């Protein structure tokens, strides 16, 4: 990866600006540009910026935590990670894919909605993914649909891409239903989004999936996902679960 000194700075804000409102400044050619944390196209287009912002400045370590939890679960249960063919959704420039490769996963397919993710993954981590698709799971082309069906995934990961206006519930469900049962589903999610008392969005869906025996949570670990731009820690759960069945359309009606 190109090694350039990136000048990243943060505005003075209060913690009300956590989550989707966060932004930073990047200095390029003597000029400061404001970029929000969700402008992934801009972030991926500068080599090293994604890592410099989220991993160096904001101390994110989620791919390593989720990868470590999968490895721990597989070792504890005498399972072999080399049996896994994983669909990594919201793959970005490949940091989670790299962790999966490091723990011995057989094949990893990346999928992301923006084409800058695929191009930066090919630029930064060309040896990680067997395939990488730039696709919207809710509007797949016929060739992508055939490819995802034929891939016969037995595992799926979504890291740092659930909640905060990233992958919507219907897209998550579409991806989930491309994975066989039994299958692995490993992900991370902000602690509030999975609390029983929160009846919005993913919390409700995940809790319904558990209640309906569609998902069986095997490992759950609370940890510091990263710092917010104001320095406050953001806590997430890393979860390793077994997919037991597809998500029925009826369960998604609440999101329509
Ligand atoms: C914070 S990045 C995480 C990247 C990577 N998983 C990691 O851990 O470094 C979130 C990614 O989710 C992608 N994303 C957002 N909405 C999506 C959707 N509906 N389908 C697929 N990817 C999506 C974004 O383009 C972005 O690359």
PDB file of N, CA and C and ligand atoms in Angstrom, residues 37 40 44 50 54-55 60 62-63 88-97 111-114 117 129 132 135-137 158-161 165-168 171, ligand 1:
ATOM      1  N   UNK A  37     -17.825  10.781   7.777  1.00  0.00           N
ATOM      2  CA  UNK A  37     -17.377   9.399   7.968  1.00  0.00           C
ATOM      3  C   UNK A  37     -18.051   8.443   6.991  1.00  0.00           C
ATOM      4  N   UNK A  40     -17.571   7.172   1.964  1.00  0.00           N
ATOM      5  CA  UNK A  40     -16.582   6.119   1.735  1.00  0.00           C
ATOM      6  C   UNK A  40     -15.917   6.241   0.367  1.00  0.00           C
ATOM      7  N   UNK A  44     -11.997   5.958   0.424  1.00  0.00           N
ATOM      8  CA  UNK A  44     -11.269   4.858  -0.220  1.00  0.00           C
ATOM      9  C   UNK A  44     -10.373   5.355  -1.360  1.00  0.00           C
ATOM     10  N   UNK A  50      -8.536   5.342   4.874  1.00  0.00           N
ATOM     11  CA  UNK A  50      -9.494   4.570   5.687  1.00  0.00           C
ATOM     12  C   UNK A  50      -8.791   4.038   6.940  1.00  0.00           C
ATOM     13  N   UNK A  54      -9.832   5.484  10.661  1.00  0.00           N
ATOM     14  CA  UNK A  54     -10.552   4.611  11.591  1.00  0.00           C
ATOM     15  C   UNK A  54      -9.629   3.752  12.464  1.00  0.00           C
ATOM     16  N   UNK A  55      -8.523   3.318  11.908  1.00  0.00           N
ATOM     17  CA  UNK A  55      -7.680   2.378  12.665  1.00  0.00           C
ATOM     18  C   UNK A  55      -6.595   3.088  13.469  1.00  0.00           C
ATOM     19  N   UNK A  60      -9.981   1.785  15.867  1.00  0.00           N
ATOM     20  CA  UNK A  60     -10.912   0.689  15.552  1.00  0.00           C
ATOM     21  C   UNK A  60     -10.142  -0.635  15.499  1.00  0.00           C
ATOM     22  N   UNK A  62     -12.258  -3.708  15.113  1.00  0.00           N
ATOM     23  CA  UNK A  62     -13.360  -4.660  14.975  1.00  0.00           C
ATOM     24  C   UNK A  62     -13.059  -5.871  14.091  1.00  0.00           C
ATOM     25  N   UNK A  63     -12.439  -5.705  12.925  1.00  0.00           N
ATOM     26  CA  UNK A  63     -12.162  -6.910  12.127  1.00  0.00           C
ATOM     27  C   UNK A  63     -11.331  -7.938  12.914  1.00  0.00           C
ATOM     28  N   UNK A  88     -18.536 -11.698   2.500  1.00  0.00           N
ATOM     29  CA  UNK A  88     -18.216 -10.568   3.383  1.00  0.00           C
ATOM     30  C   UNK A  88     -18.945  -9.332   2.838  1.00  0.00           C
ATOM     31  N   UNK A  89     -20.029  -8.966   3.509  1.00  0.00           N
ATOM     32  CA  UNK A  89     -20.883  -7.870   3.006  1.00  0.00           C
ATOM     33  C   UNK A  89     -20.453  -6.531   3.615  1.00  0.00           C
ATOM     34  N   UNK A  90     -20.437  -5.495   2.785  1.00  0.00           N
ATOM     35  CA  UNK A  90     -19.916  -4.196   3.229  1.00  0.00           C
ATOM     36  C   UNK A  90     -18.413  -4.336   3.405  1.00  0.00           C
ATOM     37  N   UNK A  91     -17.800  -4.987   2.410  1.00  0.00           N
ATOM     38  CA  UNK A  91     -16.403  -5.432   2.545  1.00  0.00           C
ATOM     39  C   UNK A  91     -15.389  -4.285   2.513  1.00  0.00           C
ATOM     40  N   UNK A  92     -15.792  -3.153   1.935  1.00  0.00           N
ATOM     41  CA  UNK A  92     -14.872  -2.015   1.900  1.00  0.00           C
ATOM     42  C   UNK A  92     -13.571  -2.361   1.212  1.00  0.00           C
ATOM     43  N   UNK A  93     -12.465  -1.867   1.754  1.00  0.00           N
ATOM     44  CA  UNK A  93     -11.176  -2.135   1.101  1.00  0.00           C
ATOM     45  C   UNK A  93     -10.501  -3.398   1.644  1.00  0.00           C
ATOM     46  N   UNK A  94     -11.279  -4.235   2.345  1.00  0.00           N
ATOM     47  CA  UNK A  94     -10.809  -5.604   2.574  1.00  0.00           C
ATOM     48  C   UNK A  94     -10.189  -5.922   3.919  1.00  0.00           C
ATOM     49  N   UNK A  95     -10.360  -5.065   4.913  1.00  0.00           N
ATOM     50  CA  UNK A  95      -9.694  -5.335   6.196  1.00  0.00           C
ATOM     51  C   UNK A  95     -10.275  -6.585   6.864  1.00  0.00           C
ATOM     52  N   UNK A  96     -11.606  -6.751   6.805  1.00  0.00           N
ATOM     53  CA  UNK A  96     -12.203  -7.952   7.404  1.00  0.00           C
ATOM     54  C   UNK A  96     -11.808  -9.186   6.597  1.00  0.00           C
ATOM     55  N   UNK A  97     -11.803  -9.040   5.271  1.00  0.00           N
ATOM     56  CA  UNK A  97     -11.391 -10.158   4.416  1.00  0.00           C
ATOM     57  C   UNK A  97      -9.986 -10.629   4.777  1.00  0.00           C
ATOM     58  N   UNK A 111     -18.457  -8.123  -1.085  1.00  0.00           N
ATOM     59  CA  UNK A 111     -19.575  -7.427  -1.746  1.00  0.00           C
ATOM     60  C   UNK A 111     -19.721  -6.061  -1.097  1.00  0.00           C
ATOM     61  N   UNK A 112     -19.830  -5.056  -1.914  1.00  0.00           N
ATOM     62  CA  UNK A 112     -20.037  -3.705  -1.389  1.00  0.00           C
ATOM     63  C   UNK A 112     -20.873  -2.935  -2.400  1.00  0.00           C
ATOM     64  N   UNK A 113     -21.571  -1.936  -1.909  1.00  0.00           N
ATOM     65  CA  UNK A 113     -22.503  -1.204  -2.777  1.00  0.00           C
ATOM     66  C   UNK A 113     -21.793  -0.145  -3.627  1.00  0.00           C
ATOM     67  N   UNK A 114     -20.606   0.275  -3.238  1.00  0.00           N
ATOM     68  CA  UNK A 114     -19.929   1.309  -4.042  1.00  0.00           C
ATOM     69  C   UNK A 114     -18.696   0.738  -4.733  1.00  0.00           C
ATOM     70  N   UNK A 117     -15.120   0.802  -3.261  1.00  0.00           N
ATOM     71  CA  UNK A 117     -14.735  -0.230  -2.296  1.00  0.00           C
ATOM     72  C   UNK A 117     -14.002  -1.353  -3.025  1.00  0.00           C
ATOM     73  N   UNK A 129      -9.605 -11.595  -1.712  1.00  0.00           N
ATOM     74  CA  UNK A 129     -10.920 -12.060  -2.164  1.00  0.00           C
ATOM     75  C   UNK A 129     -10.821 -12.938  -3.406  1.00  0.00           C
ATOM     76  N   UNK A 132     -15.108 -10.390  -5.949  1.00  0.00           N
ATOM     77  CA  UNK A 132     -15.597  -9.172  -5.279  1.00  0.00           C
ATOM     78  C   UNK A 132     -16.669  -8.579  -6.179  1.00  0.00           C
ATOM     79  N   UNK A 135     -22.306  -4.406  -5.852  1.00  0.00           N
ATOM     80  CA  UNK A 135     -23.713  -4.737  -6.094  1.00  0.00           C
ATOM     81  C   UNK A 135     -24.587  -4.230  -4.961  1.00  0.00           C
ATOM     82  N   UNK A 136     -25.844  -3.972  -5.330  1.00  0.00           N
ATOM     83  CA  UNK A 136     -26.869  -3.646  -4.340  1.00  0.00           C
ATOM     84  C   UNK A 136     -27.690  -4.918  -4.152  1.00  0.00           C
ATOM     85  N   UNK A 137     -27.673  -5.465  -2.964  1.00  0.00           N
ATOM     86  CA  UNK A 137     -28.371  -6.732  -2.711  1.00  0.00           C
ATOM     87  C   UNK A 137     -29.866  -6.624  -2.964  1.00  0.00           C
ATOM     88  N   UNK A 158     -20.423  -9.400   8.425  1.00  0.00           N
ATOM     89  CA  UNK A 158     -20.712  -7.971   8.201  1.00  0.00           C
ATOM     90  C   UNK A 158     -20.052  -7.235   9.353  1.00  0.00           C
ATOM     91  N   UNK A 159     -19.027  -6.478   9.038  1.00  0.00           N
ATOM     92  CA  UNK A 159     -18.284  -5.805  10.106  1.00  0.00           C
ATOM     93  C   UNK A 159     -18.262  -4.297   9.854  1.00  0.00           C
ATOM     94  N   UNK A 160     -18.621  -3.568  10.894  1.00  0.00           N
ATOM     95  CA  UNK A 160     -18.660  -2.097  10.852  1.00  0.00           C
ATOM     96  C   UNK A 160     -19.584  -1.591   9.749  1.00  0.00           C
ATOM     97  N   UNK A 161     -20.640  -2.321   9.476  1.00  0.00           N
ATOM     98  CA  UNK A 161     -21.520  -1.909   8.389  1.00  0.00           C
ATOM     99  C   UNK A 161     -23.007  -2.096   8.714  1.00  0.00           C
ATOM    100  N   UNK A 165     -27.048   3.929   9.386  1.00  0.00           N
ATOM    101  CA  UNK A 165     -27.423   4.172   7.982  1.00  0.00           C
ATOM    102  C   UNK A 165     -26.582   3.415   6.956  1.00  0.00           C
ATOM    103  N   UNK A 166     -25.955   2.334   7.332  1.00  0.00           N
ATOM    104  CA  UNK A 166     -25.232   1.555   6.331  1.00  0.00           C
ATOM    105  C   UNK A 166     -26.176   0.523   5.696  1.00  0.00           C
ATOM    106  N   UNK A 167     -25.989  -0.747   5.986  1.00  0.00           N
ATOM    107  CA  UNK A 167     -26.756  -1.777   5.289  1.00  0.00           C
ATOM    108  C   UNK A 167     -28.178  -1.890   5.868  1.00  0.00           C
ATOM    109  N   UNK A 168     -29.200  -1.656   5.052  1.00  0.00           N
ATOM    110  CA  UNK A 168     -30.569  -1.752   5.583  1.00  0.00           C
ATOM    111  C   UNK A 168     -30.980  -3.208   5.839  1.00  0.00           C
ATOM    112  N   UNK A 171     -31.590  -5.541   2.842  1.00  0.00           N
ATOM    113  CA  UNK A 171     -30.365  -5.946   2.131  1.00  0.00           C
ATOM    114  C   UNK A 171     -29.617  -6.990   2.950  1.00  0.00           C
TER     115      UNK A 171
HETATM  116  C1  LIG B   1     -17.280   1.197   7.723  1.00  0.00           C
HETATM  117  S1  LIG B   1     -17.153   0.376   6.196  1.00  0.00           S
HETATM  118  C2  LIG B   1     -16.649  -1.232   6.720  1.00  0.00           C
HETATM  119  C3  LIG B   1     -15.669  -1.889   5.780  1.00  0.00           C
HETATM  120  C4  LIG B   1     -15.105  -3.220   6.265  1.00  0.00           C
HETATM  121  N1  LIG B   1     -16.113  -4.212   6.581  1.00  0.00           N
HETATM  122  C5  LIG B   1     -14.193  -3.027   7.473  1.00  0.00           C
HETATM  123  O1  LIG B   1     -14.486  -3.576   8.519  1.00  0.00           O
HETATM  124  O2  LIG B   1     -13.207  -2.313   7.339  1.00  0.00           O
HETATM  125  C6  LIG B   1     -18.846   0.108   5.729  1.00  0.00           C
HETATM  126  C7  LIG B   1     -19.004  -0.395   4.294  1.00  0.00           C
HETATM  127  O3  LIG B   1     -20.376  -0.798   4.088  1.00  0.00           O
HETATM  128  C8  LIG B   1     -20.699  -0.473   2.745  1.00  0.00           C
HETATM  129  N2  LIG B   1     -22.160  -0.458   2.581  1.00  0.00           N
HETATM  130  C9  LIG B   1     -23.037   0.484   3.007  1.00  0.00           C
HETATM  131  N3  LIG B   1     -24.298   0.164   2.632  1.00  0.00           N
HETATM  132  C10 LIG B   1     -24.215  -1.007   1.947  1.00  0.00           C
HETATM  133  C11 LIG B   1     -25.170  -1.856   1.311  1.00  0.00           C
HETATM  134  N4  LIG B   1     -26.469  -1.568   1.299  1.00  0.00           N
HETATM  135  N5  LIG B   1     -24.725  -2.985   0.703  1.00  0.00           N
HETATM  136  C12 LIG B   1     -23.403  -3.301   0.722  1.00  0.00           C
HETATM  137  N6  LIG B   1     -22.445  -2.532   1.294  1.00  0.00           N
HETATM  138  C13 LIG B   1     -22.845  -1.408   1.904  1.00  0.00           C
HETATM  139  C14 LIG B   1     -20.037   0.863   2.525  1.00  0.00           C
HETATM  140  O4  LIG B   1     -19.912   1.191   1.150  1.00  0.00           O
HETATM  141  C15 LIG B   1     -18.701   0.658   3.240  1.00  0.00           C
HETATM  142  O5  LIG B   1     -17.709   0.187   2.356  1.00  0.00           O
END
